[in-house]
Coordinates of C-alpha atoms (C1' of nucleotides) in Angstrom, one line a residue:
Chain E
M1 CA 158.0 68.0 64.9
G2 CA 158.9 66.4 61.6
D3 CA 161.4 69.1 61.2
N4 CA 162.7 69.0 64.8
P5 CA 162.7 65.4 66.0
D6 CA 164.3 66.5 69.2
F7 CA 161.0 67.9 70.3
R8 CA 159.3 64.6 70.1
Q9 CA 160.0 63.6 73.7
H10 CA 158.2 66.7 74.8
G11 CA 155.1 66.0 72.7
D12 CA 152.9 65.5 75.7
R13 CA 153.3 69.1 76.6
I14 CA 151.7 70.3 73.5
P15 CA 148.2 70.3 74.9
G16 CA 149.3 72.6 77.8
V17 CA 151.1 75.0 75.5
A18 CA 148.5 75.0 72.8
G19 CA 145.7 75.2 75.3
G20 CA 147.0 78.6 76.7
V21 CA 147.2 80.0 73.2
V22 CA 143.9 78.7 72.2
G23 CA 142.4 80.2 75.3
R24 CA 143.8 83.6 74.6
V25 CA 142.6 83.4 71.0
N26 CA 139.2 82.4 72.1
D27 CA 139.0 85.5 74.3
L28 CA 139.5 87.8 71.3
S29 CA 136.5 89.2 69.6
Y30 CA 135.6 88.1 66.1
E31 CA 137.0 91.3 64.6
E32 CA 140.3 91.0 66.6
K33 CA 140.7 87.4 65.4
R34 CA 139.9 88.3 61.8
E35 CA 142.4 91.2 62.0
R36 CA 145.2 89.0 63.5
L37 CA 144.6 86.3 61.0
E38 CA 144.8 88.7 58.1
E39 CA 148.2 89.8 59.3
L40 CA 149.5 86.2 59.8
A41 CA 147.9 84.3 56.9
P42 CA 145.6 86.2 54.5
E43 CA 145.3 83.1 52.3
E44 CA 143.9 81.1 55.3
L45 CA 141.4 83.8 56.0
A46 CA 140.2 83.8 52.4
E47 CA 139.8 80.1 52.6
I48 CA 137.8 80.3 55.8
E49 CA 135.6 83.0 54.5
A50 CA 134.9 81.0 51.4
G51 CA 134.1 78.0 53.7
D52 CA 131.6 80.1 55.6
E53 CA 129.5 80.3 52.5
E54 CA 129.8 76.6 52.0
D55 CA 128.6 76.0 55.6
E56 CA 125.2 77.5 54.7
H57 CA 124.5 74.5 52.6
D58 CA 123.4 71.3 54.1
L59 CA 124.5 69.3 51.2
P60 CA 128.1 68.6 50.3
S61 CA 129.4 70.2 47.1
L62 CA 128.9 68.2 44.0
P63 CA 132.1 66.6 42.8
N64 CA 134.0 68.7 40.3
A65 CA 131.2 71.1 40.1
A66 CA 133.5 73.9 39.0
E67 CA 134.6 72.0 35.9
H68 CA 131.2 72.1 34.3
E69 CA 129.7 75.1 32.7
E70 CA 126.2 74.2 33.7
I71 CA 125.2 71.6 36.3
R72 CA 122.7 69.3 34.7
M73 CA 120.9 66.5 36.5
R74 CA 118.0 64.3 36.0
C75 CA 115.3 62.7 38.1
A76 CA 114.4 59.4 36.4
P77 CA 111.3 57.9 38.1
N78 CA 109.6 54.7 37.0
P79 CA 105.9 55.8 36.6
N80 CA 104.4 52.8 38.3
G81 CA 102.5 54.8 40.9
P82 CA 102.3 58.0 42.8
W83 CA 105.3 58.8 44.9
H84 CA 105.9 57.7 48.5
V85 CA 107.7 59.8 51.0
G86 CA 111.1 58.3 50.1
H87 CA 110.7 59.5 46.5
A88 CA 110.9 63.1 47.7
R89 CA 114.6 62.7 48.3
M90 CA 115.6 62.9 44.6
P91 CA 113.8 66.1 43.7
A92 CA 114.7 67.6 47.1
V93 CA 118.4 67.0 46.6
I94 CA 118.7 67.7 42.9
G95 CA 116.3 70.6 43.1
T96 CA 118.4 72.1 46.0
Y97 CA 121.6 71.6 43.9
R98 CA 119.9 73.2 40.9
D99 CA 119.1 76.3 42.9
R100 CA 122.6 76.4 44.5
Y101 CA 124.5 76.1 41.2
D102 CA 121.9 77.8 39.0
G103 CA 121.7 74.5 37.1
W104 CA 119.2 72.4 35.3
F105 CA 117.2 69.3 35.9
C106 CA 114.7 67.3 34.0
V107 CA 112.3 64.6 34.8
R108 CA 112.8 61.6 32.6
F109 CA 110.3 58.8 32.9
D110 CA 112.3 55.6 32.6
D111 CA 109.3 53.5 31.4
T112 CA 111.0 50.8 29.4
D113 CA 109.4 47.8 31.0
P114 CA 105.8 47.4 29.9
E115 CA 105.5 44.1 31.7
T116 CA 107.3 43.6 35.0
K117 CA 107.4 47.3 36.0
R118 CA 104.4 48.2 33.9
P119 CA 103.8 51.9 33.9
D120 CA 100.6 53.3 35.3
L121 CA 99.2 55.9 32.9
D122 CA 97.9 58.1 35.8
A123 CA 101.3 58.0 37.5
Y124 CA 103.0 60.3 35.0
D125 CA 100.9 63.2 36.0
A126 CA 100.6 62.1 39.6
I127 CA 104.4 62.3 39.9
L128 CA 104.6 65.7 38.3
E129 CA 101.9 66.9 40.8
D130 CA 104.0 65.5 43.6
L131 CA 107.0 67.3 42.3
E132 CA 105.0 70.5 42.2
Y133 CA 103.8 70.0 45.7
L134 CA 107.4 69.7 46.8
G135 CA 108.0 73.0 45.2
F136 CA 110.0 72.1 42.1
E137 CA 109.4 72.5 38.4
P138 CA 111.5 70.5 36.1
D139 CA 113.2 72.3 33.2
E140 CA 112.2 69.6 30.8
I141 CA 110.2 66.4 30.8
Y142 CA 111.0 63.3 28.8
R143 CA 109.6 59.8 28.4
A144 CA 112.0 57.0 27.5
S145 CA 109.2 55.3 25.7
D146 CA 109.2 58.2 23.2
R147 CA 112.8 57.7 22.4
L148 CA 113.1 54.1 21.3
E149 CA 114.4 55.0 17.8
T150 CA 117.2 56.9 19.4
Y151 CA 118.2 53.8 21.5
Y152 CA 118.0 51.6 18.4
D153 CA 120.3 53.9 16.5
H154 CA 122.9 53.8 19.2
A155 CA 122.6 50.1 19.5
R156 CA 123.2 49.8 15.7
E157 CA 126.3 52.0 16.1
L158 CA 127.5 49.9 19.1
I159 CA 127.1 46.7 17.0
E160 CA 129.1 48.2 14.2
L161 CA 131.8 49.1 16.7
G162 CA 131.9 45.4 17.7
G163 CA 130.5 46.2 21.2
A164 CA 127.4 44.1 21.2
Y165 CA 126.1 40.7 20.1
T166 CA 122.8 39.0 19.8
C167 CA 122.5 36.0 22.1
S168 CA 119.9 33.2 22.3
C169 CA 121.2 31.5 25.4
P170 CA 118.6 30.7 28.0
G171 CA 119.2 32.9 31.0
E172 CA 120.3 30.2 33.3
E173 CA 122.8 28.8 30.8
F174 CA 124.3 32.1 30.2
S175 CA 124.5 32.8 33.9
E176 CA 126.5 29.6 34.4
L177 CA 128.9 30.4 31.7
K178 CA 129.2 34.0 32.9
N179 CA 129.9 32.9 36.5
A180 CA 132.6 30.7 35.2
G181 CA 134.1 33.5 33.1
E182 CA 133.4 31.7 29.8
P183 CA 132.1 33.4 26.7
C184 CA 128.9 31.9 25.1
P185 CA 129.0 30.7 21.5
H186 CA 127.3 33.8 20.2
R187 CA 129.9 36.2 21.4
D188 CA 132.0 35.9 18.2
K189 CA 129.3 36.5 15.6
D190 CA 130.3 39.0 13.0
S191 CA 128.6 42.4 13.2
E192 CA 126.6 41.9 10.0
T193 CA 124.8 38.9 11.5
V194 CA 124.3 40.7 14.8
L195 CA 123.0 43.8 13.0
A196 CA 120.6 41.7 10.9
E197 CA 119.3 39.8 14.0
F198 CA 118.9 43.0 15.9
E199 CA 116.8 44.5 13.1
E200 CA 114.6 41.4 13.4
M201 CA 114.3 42.1 17.1
I202 CA 113.2 45.6 16.3
D203 CA 110.7 44.3 13.8
G204 CA 109.2 42.1 16.4
E205 CA 110.2 38.8 14.8
Y206 CA 111.1 37.2 18.1
E207 CA 109.1 36.5 21.2
S208 CA 110.0 37.2 24.7
G209 CA 113.0 35.2 25.8
E210 CA 114.2 34.1 22.3
L211 CA 116.9 36.6 21.7
V212 CA 118.7 39.5 23.5
L213 CA 121.3 42.0 22.6
R214 CA 124.3 41.9 25.0
V215 CA 127.0 44.5 25.5
K216 CA 130.4 42.9 25.0
T217 CA 132.2 43.9 28.2
D218 CA 134.8 41.7 29.8
I219 CA 133.7 38.1 30.3
E220 CA 136.5 37.6 32.8
H221 CA 135.9 40.8 34.7
K222 CA 136.5 40.0 38.4
N223 CA 133.1 41.5 39.2
P224 CA 130.6 39.1 37.8
A225 CA 128.0 41.8 37.8
L226 CA 129.6 43.6 35.0
R227 CA 130.1 40.7 32.5
D228 CA 128.3 41.0 29.2
W229 CA 125.0 42.5 30.4
V230 CA 121.7 42.6 28.4
A231 CA 121.0 45.8 26.6
F232 CA 117.8 44.9 24.7
R233 CA 115.2 42.2 25.2
M234 CA 111.9 41.2 23.6
I235 CA 108.6 42.0 25.5
D236 CA 105.4 40.6 24.2
T237 CA 103.1 42.9 26.3
P238 CA 102.3 46.2 24.6
H239 CA 103.3 49.4 26.4
P240 CA 100.3 51.1 28.0
R241 CA 101.1 54.3 26.2
E242 CA 99.4 54.4 22.9
E243 CA 102.4 56.1 21.3
A244 CA 104.7 53.2 22.3
S245 CA 102.4 50.3 22.0
E246 CA 103.8 48.9 18.8
Y247 CA 107.3 48.4 20.1
R248 CA 108.4 44.9 21.2
C249 CA 112.2 45.3 21.5
W250 CA 112.9 47.3 24.7
P251 CA 116.2 48.6 26.1
M252 CA 117.2 47.7 29.6
L253 CA 117.8 50.5 32.1
D254 CA 121.5 50.5 31.9
F255 CA 121.5 51.0 28.2
Q256 CA 118.7 53.4 27.9
S257 CA 119.7 55.5 30.9
G258 CA 123.3 55.5 29.9
V259 CA 122.6 56.7 26.4
D260 CA 120.1 59.3 27.6
D261 CA 122.4 60.7 30.3
H262 CA 124.9 61.4 27.6
L263 CA 122.5 62.8 25.1
L264 CA 120.9 65.1 27.6
G265 CA 124.2 66.4 28.7
I266 CA 123.8 65.2 32.3
T267 CA 126.9 66.2 34.3
H268 CA 125.9 64.7 37.7
I269 CA 123.9 61.6 38.3
V270 CA 122.5 61.1 41.8
R271 CA 121.1 57.7 42.5
G272 CA 120.8 54.9 45.1
I273 CA 123.3 52.3 46.0
D274 CA 121.2 49.7 44.3
L275 CA 122.6 51.2 41.1
Q276 CA 126.1 51.2 42.4
D277 CA 127.2 48.9 39.6
S278 CA 125.3 50.7 36.9
A279 CA 128.0 53.3 36.3
K280 CA 130.6 50.5 35.9
R281 CA 128.4 48.7 33.5
Q282 CA 127.5 51.8 31.5
R283 CA 131.2 52.8 31.3
F284 CA 131.8 50.0 28.8
V285 CA 129.2 51.6 26.5
Y286 CA 130.7 55.0 27.1
D287 CA 134.1 53.7 26.2
Y288 CA 132.9 52.3 22.9
F289 CA 131.4 55.6 22.0
D290 CA 134.3 57.6 23.5
W291 CA 132.0 59.5 25.8
E292 CA 132.8 60.9 29.2
Y293 CA 130.8 59.5 32.1
P294 CA 129.0 62.0 34.3
E295 CA 130.0 62.4 38.0
V296 CA 128.0 60.0 40.2
V297 CA 126.7 60.4 43.7
H298 CA 125.3 57.3 45.4
W299 CA 123.2 57.3 48.5
G300 CA 121.8 54.6 50.7
H301 CA 118.2 53.6 51.3
V302 CA 115.8 55.7 53.4
Q303 CA 113.6 54.1 56.0
I304 CA 110.8 56.2 57.4
D305 CA 109.8 55.7 61.0
A306 CA 106.2 56.2 62.2
Y307 CA 104.6 54.1 59.5
D308 CA 103.4 50.5 60.0
V309 CA 103.1 49.9 56.3
K310 CA 106.1 49.2 54.2
V311 CA 107.2 52.2 52.2
S312 CA 107.0 50.7 48.7
T313 CA 104.9 51.6 45.7
S314 CA 103.8 48.0 45.2
T315 CA 102.9 47.4 48.9
I316 CA 100.9 50.6 49.1
A317 CA 99.1 49.6 45.8
A318 CA 98.3 46.2 47.3
L319 CA 96.9 47.7 50.5
I320 CA 94.7 50.0 48.5
E321 CA 93.5 47.1 46.5
E322 CA 92.7 45.1 49.7
G323 CA 90.8 48.1 51.1
E324 CA 93.3 48.5 54.0
L325 CA 93.9 52.0 52.8
D326 CA 91.3 54.4 51.3
G327 CA 93.6 55.4 48.5
W328 CA 97.0 56.9 47.9
D329 CA 96.2 59.9 50.1
D330 CA 94.8 57.8 53.1
P331 CA 96.2 59.5 56.2
S332 CA 98.2 56.4 57.1
A333 CA 99.6 55.9 53.7
P334 CA 103.3 56.9 53.6
T335 CA 102.8 58.9 50.4
L336 CA 103.3 62.5 49.4
S337 CA 99.7 62.9 48.6
S338 CA 98.8 61.8 52.1
L339 CA 101.1 64.3 53.6
R340 CA 99.8 67.0 51.4
R341 CA 96.2 66.2 52.4
R342 CA 97.3 66.4 56.1
G343 CA 98.4 69.9 55.5
I344 CA 102.1 69.4 55.6
R345 CA 104.0 71.7 53.3
G346 CA 106.2 70.1 50.7
E347 CA 109.0 72.4 51.9
A348 CA 109.0 70.7 55.3
I349 CA 109.7 67.4 53.5
V350 CA 112.3 68.8 51.2
D351 CA 114.2 70.3 54.2
A352 CA 114.1 67.1 56.1
M353 CA 115.4 65.2 53.0
V354 CA 118.2 67.7 52.5
E355 CA 119.2 67.3 56.1
L356 CA 119.7 63.6 55.5
G357 CA 122.5 64.4 53.2
T358 CA 123.8 62.0 50.6
S359 CA 125.6 59.3 52.7
T360 CA 126.0 55.9 51.1
S361 CA 124.9 54.2 54.3
D362 CA 121.2 53.6 54.9
V363 CA 119.4 56.3 56.9
D364 CA 116.2 56.6 58.8
L365 CA 114.0 59.6 58.3
A366 CA 112.3 60.6 61.5
M367 CA 108.9 62.0 60.7
S368 CA 109.3 64.1 63.7
A369 CA 111.9 66.0 61.8
V370 CA 109.3 66.7 59.0
Y371 CA 106.8 67.7 61.7
A372 CA 109.3 70.0 63.4
N373 CA 110.0 71.7 60.0
N374 CA 106.4 72.1 59.2
R375 CA 105.5 73.4 62.6
E376 CA 108.0 76.1 62.1
L377 CA 106.6 77.0 58.7
I378 CA 102.9 77.1 59.6
D379 CA 102.7 78.0 63.3
D380 CA 102.7 81.7 62.9
D381 CA 100.0 81.7 60.2
T382 CA 97.7 79.1 61.7
D383 CA 94.5 80.2 63.6
R384 CA 93.6 78.4 66.8
R385 CA 90.3 76.6 67.2
F386 CA 88.8 74.2 69.8
L387 CA 88.1 70.6 69.1
V388 CA 87.0 68.2 71.8
R389 CA 87.4 64.6 71.1
E390 CA 84.8 62.2 72.4
G391 CA 83.7 64.8 74.9
N392 CA 81.9 64.4 78.2
Q393 CA 79.0 66.7 78.6
L394 CA 78.9 68.9 81.8
P395 CA 76.2 71.4 82.6
L396 CA 77.2 74.9 83.6
G397 CA 76.0 76.9 86.6
G398 CA 76.7 80.2 88.2
S399 CA 75.9 82.4 85.3
P400 CA 79.0 82.4 83.2
P401 CA 79.3 84.8 80.2
D402 CA 77.2 84.1 77.1
E403 CA 80.1 84.2 74.8
A404 CA 83.8 83.4 75.0
N405 CA 86.4 85.3 73.0
P406 CA 89.7 83.6 72.8
P407 CA 92.2 85.0 70.3
L408 CA 92.7 83.6 66.9
H409 CA 96.4 83.5 67.6
P410 CA 97.9 84.1 71.0
D411 CA 101.0 85.7 69.5
H412 CA 99.0 88.0 67.2
E413 CA 96.2 89.6 69.1
S414 CA 95.6 92.0 66.2
R415 CA 94.1 89.2 64.2
G416 CA 91.1 89.3 66.5
V417 CA 89.1 86.9 68.6
R418 CA 86.7 84.1 68.1
E419 CA 83.1 84.3 69.1
I420 CA 82.1 81.1 70.8
P421 CA 78.5 80.9 72.2
V422 CA 78.6 79.2 75.6
G423 CA 75.1 77.9 76.3
D424 CA 74.2 75.9 79.4
A425 CA 76.6 73.0 79.0
V426 CA 80.0 72.2 77.6
L427 CA 82.0 69.2 76.4
L428 CA 85.4 68.4 77.8
E429 CA 87.8 65.6 76.9
P430 CA 87.5 62.8 79.5
D431 CA 91.0 63.4 80.7
D432 CA 90.3 67.1 81.3
V433 CA 87.2 66.6 83.5
P434 CA 88.3 67.8 87.0
A435 CA 87.9 65.7 90.1
R436 CA 85.0 66.6 92.4
E437 CA 85.3 70.0 94.0
E438 CA 88.3 70.8 91.9
R439 CA 88.6 73.8 89.6
V440 CA 89.4 74.0 85.9
W441 CA 90.0 77.0 83.6
L442 CA 88.1 76.9 80.4
K443 CA 90.3 78.7 77.9
G444 CA 88.9 82.0 76.9
L445 CA 86.0 81.7 79.3
G446 CA 86.9 81.5 82.9
C447 CA 87.3 79.4 86.0
F448 CA 84.8 76.7 87.1
Q449 CA 84.5 74.4 90.0
Y450 CA 83.1 70.9 89.6
T451 CA 80.3 70.7 92.2
R452 CA 77.1 68.6 92.3
D453 CA 77.6 67.4 88.7
T454 CA 77.9 70.9 87.3
L455 CA 80.7 73.2 86.5
Q456 CA 80.0 76.3 88.7
Y457 CA 81.4 79.5 87.4
T458 CA 83.6 81.0 90.1
G459 CA 84.4 84.2 88.4
E460 CA 88.0 84.2 89.6
D461 CA 90.6 85.9 87.5
I462 CA 93.5 84.5 85.6
D463 CA 95.8 84.6 88.6
V464 CA 94.4 81.3 89.8
V465 CA 96.0 79.8 86.7
R466 CA 99.2 81.7 87.2
D467 CA 99.4 80.4 90.7
G468 CA 99.5 77.0 89.2
D469 CA 96.4 75.6 91.0
V470 CA 94.1 75.4 88.1
D471 CA 94.6 73.5 84.8
V472 CA 93.7 75.2 81.6
V473 CA 91.7 73.1 79.2
H474 CA 89.9 73.5 75.9
W475 CA 86.1 73.0 75.5
V476 CA 83.2 73.5 73.2
P477 CA 79.6 74.4 73.8
A478 CA 77.5 71.2 74.0
R479 CA 74.7 72.5 71.8
E480 CA 76.2 74.9 69.3
S481 CA 79.3 73.0 68.6
V482 CA 79.7 71.2 65.2
P483 CA 80.6 67.6 64.5
V484 CA 84.0 66.9 63.1
R485 CA 85.6 63.7 62.0
M486 CA 89.4 64.0 62.2
R487 CA 91.3 61.5 60.1
T488 CA 94.6 60.4 61.7
M489 CA 97.3 57.9 61.0
D490 CA 95.8 55.8 63.7
G491 CA 92.2 55.9 62.5
D492 CA 89.4 58.4 62.6
V493 CA 88.5 60.4 65.7
S494 CA 85.1 61.9 66.2
G495 CA 84.7 65.2 68.1
R496 CA 82.9 68.5 68.2
A497 CA 84.4 71.8 67.3
E498 CA 83.6 75.4 67.9
P499 CA 80.9 76.6 65.5
A500 CA 83.1 78.6 63.2
V501 CA 84.9 75.4 62.1
A502 CA 81.9 74.5 60.0
E503 CA 82.5 77.7 58.0
L504 CA 86.2 77.3 57.4
E505 CA 87.4 77.1 53.8
A506 CA 88.4 73.7 52.7
D507 CA 92.2 73.4 52.7
E508 CA 92.7 75.8 55.6
V509 CA 95.1 74.5 58.2
V510 CA 94.2 75.2 61.9
Q511 CA 95.6 74.3 65.2
F512 CA 93.1 72.6 67.4
E513 CA 94.5 73.8 70.7
R514 CA 96.0 71.1 72.9
V515 CA 95.3 68.6 70.1
G516 CA 97.5 69.5 67.1
F517 CA 97.6 70.9 63.6
A518 CA 95.0 69.7 61.1
R519 CA 93.8 70.6 57.6
V520 CA 90.2 71.1 56.9
D521 CA 89.4 68.8 54.0
R522 CA 85.7 69.2 53.3
H523 CA 82.3 69.8 54.8
E524 CA 79.8 67.0 54.5
D525 CA 76.1 67.2 55.2
D526 CA 76.5 66.0 58.8
E527 CA 80.1 66.7 59.7
T528 CA 83.3 68.5 58.8
V529 CA 86.2 66.3 57.9
A530 CA 89.7 67.3 58.9
Y531 CA 93.1 65.6 58.4
Y532 CA 95.4 65.5 61.4
A533 CA 99.0 66.7 60.6
H534 CA 101.0 66.5 63.8
P535 CA 101.1 67.9 67.4
Chain J
rG1 C1' 130.3 31.5 46.3
rC2 C1' 132.3 36.1 43.5
rU3 C1' 132.4 41.6 43.6
rC4 C1' 131.5 46.4 45.6
rC5 C1' 130.2 49.9 49.6
rG6 C1' 129.6 51.6 54.4
rA7 C1' 129.8 52.2 60.2
rU8 C1' 130.1 59.4 64.9
rA9 C1' 124.4 60.4 70.6
rG10 C1' 117.3 57.6 69.9
rU11 C1' 117.4 59.9 64.7
rG12 C1' 120.0 62.8 61.0
rU13 C1' 124.5 65.4 60.5
rA14 C1' 129.7 68.2 60.8
rG15 C1' 134.7 66.7 61.4
rU16 C1' 137.9 61.9 58.1
rC17 C1' 140.7 63.4 51.9
rC18 C1' 145.5 66.9 54.2
rG19 C1' 146.4 63.3 62.2
rG20 C1' 147.3 68.2 66.4
rC21 C1' 142.5 71.3 72.9
rC22 C1' 137.7 66.9 68.8
rA23 C1' 137.1 65.9 76.8
rA24 C1' 133.8 66.0 69.1
rU25 C1' 129.4 70.4 65.6
rC26 C1' 124.5 71.5 64.6
rA27 C1' 119.4 70.0 64.3
rU28 C1' 115.8 66.9 66.0
rA29 C1' 114.3 63.8 70.1
rU30 C1' 113.6 63.1 75.4
rU31 C1' 113.5 65.3 80.4
rG32 C1' 113.4 69.5 83.7
rC33 C1' 112.9 74.8 84.6
rC34 C1' 111.1 79.9 82.9
rC35 C1' 107.3 82.3 80.1
rU36 C1' 102.4 81.7 78.1
rC37 C1' 94.8 81.4 79.3
rU38 C1' 97.5 75.2 74.5
rC39 C1' 100.5 69.6 75.4
rG40 C1' 101.9 75.1 70.0
rA41 C1' 105.5 79.1 69.9
rG42 C1' 109.6 81.4 72.6
rG43 C1' 113.8 81.2 76.5
rC44 C1' 117.3 78.3 79.6
rA45 C1' 119.4 73.7 81.1
rA46 C1' 120.3 68.5 81.2
rU47 C1' 120.7 63.7 78.6
rG48 C1' 123.4 61.4 74.8
rA49 C1' 128.2 59.1 70.0
rC50 C1' 133.7 58.2 67.3
rC51 C1' 131.7 49.4 66.0
rG52 C1' 135.8 46.0 68.2
rG53 C1' 141.1 44.7 68.3
rG54 C1' 145.9 45.5 66.8
rG55 C1' 149.6 48.8 64.3
rU56 C1' 152.1 53.6 62.8
rU57 C1' 153.0 58.3 65.6
rC58 C1' 155.2 62.7 70.5
rA59 C1' 149.8 62.8 69.0
rA60 C1' 144.5 58.8 65.8
rA61 C1' 137.3 60.0 65.0
rU62 C1' 141.0 61.0 61.2
rC63 C1' 146.3 56.8 58.3
rC64 C1' 147.3 51.1 57.9
rC65 C1' 145.8 45.9 59.0
rC66 C1' 142.5 42.2 61.0
rG67 C1' 137.8 41.3 62.7
rU68 C1' 132.4 42.3 63.6
rC69 C1' 128.0 44.2 62.0
rG70 C1' 125.1 46.3 58.1
rG71 C1' 123.9 47.4 52.9
rA72 C1' 124.2 46.5 47.6
rG73 C1' 125.1 43.9 42.8
rC74 C1' 126.0 39.1 40.3
rA75 C1' 117.9 39.7 36.3
rC76 C1' 115.6 39.2 29.5
rC77 C1' 113.2 44.9 37.0
rA78 C1' 113.8 50.0 37.6

RNA sequence: GCUCCGAUAGUGUAGUCCGGCCAAUCAUAUUGCCCUCUCGAGGCAAUGACCGGGGUUCAAAUCCCCGUCGGAGCACCA
């Protein structure tokens, strides 16, 4: 139409004409379409078929991936506690990219604040365990607190390049100058003085707040967030790691992370929008050193539905401290260790995180998506068992069989059947107790009518269920069942299970029929403890 | 106040760069039906979205402008 403006007045007929053609094309088989396209436009076909491979990935391609010999990424957690569900996003995404590009990723603990974000010594290993649970093994592990000398060396070099200055302005005063776009009096110091003062910082000759090293950026930059930011500051509190406890002069994230990303050969940085300006800040350092900045992907925050507690390490820690939660793996804690204890596979979480993509807007993760993934992973392998929660006891009459033999898995009869002794009374969940004179089908056992306070065995065959007149319910023998405490997100539920549950291996995941999936946690003297996963 | 981002069904996502049956993809969710000795699994179906307003154009989810809403940074936190 650009070539033939005369056609424009007939533009509204395009849908009619194109529609017919599209209709005819849609009627062709896949092979016919492919053949026809090969005749008309082989290069288009090639593009489409390349695209087909692309479509198998849930994540968008990494920017300029082809230009790098090896895709190298890092996961840079602050070890201030075990991971919550939201933390799974980073390993899920970069681990998925690593597999896709045959790349590399490391875990680098950015533990450079011994005070405000004080590292928790147990968290280093806890995080690595969480990572293993998710199914990833890092190619390398680093701790920033091992690398202080490297950061100092680069700071010295930066000072010699005239890219940094020591500054003793109180924070508030500097902030005012900065917001006005005015340099502070320390900005023009010669580099010998700066270097000497920086060495004194390293030697611990200043106290917290007395002197910082700033990167000289552009004091009039239109974005105030980028103006002369702090690279090193003094911290009086010793680092909890023995190896790092003597250091007092600590780099800020933007300096440490910027230097490390270069030294580790990181090609792609994935991080949250809270660090949107980090790349812009770090670029000033990169420019001084004449380094090339990695590609950056930013994503928004993840909210997770289904949890009452706020998903943040410090909030969870506080709730544990107050006794609101039993620990990091309490069933209602939004942590990875909790999901693991509930029998949810790390893979289910990873898949859900990958499905979220890498959009810069904030996203909500629906736990139902994780549950759906997990159900798909485990359903086929999971044996069925009966658990009756807060059961009502009902005597049996009419000489029912001594033993019931429901299958371990309805879709796999070859796995065999369970052997559940019946006895002279059963427990039913309150909602399942039939009305007077009504019938109910006890799964794997038979049909019963509720008459004169007893369940009378009627001996009818399964057709009564197929006719739709009789509800099918789960049950346990009143006497030979075993006590179970099932821990759920909404609190503990007591119940009784078929006897074999007392013999299950810890860690086995079962489906309590009509209740949901749960993981057997342990057997205590008087009860079995299970953790509920999901319906 | 200054500076950056972003906005497609309940949720997430594809499409946006390069406008053209996009009366919009897929998954999940919810509901109904079929199947099943589970409320699980499987099958089928329904529900449900381009933030608003202008502009450009024969044609706008897509490009431009203005709003609105949301997020982020302006830390000696990460």
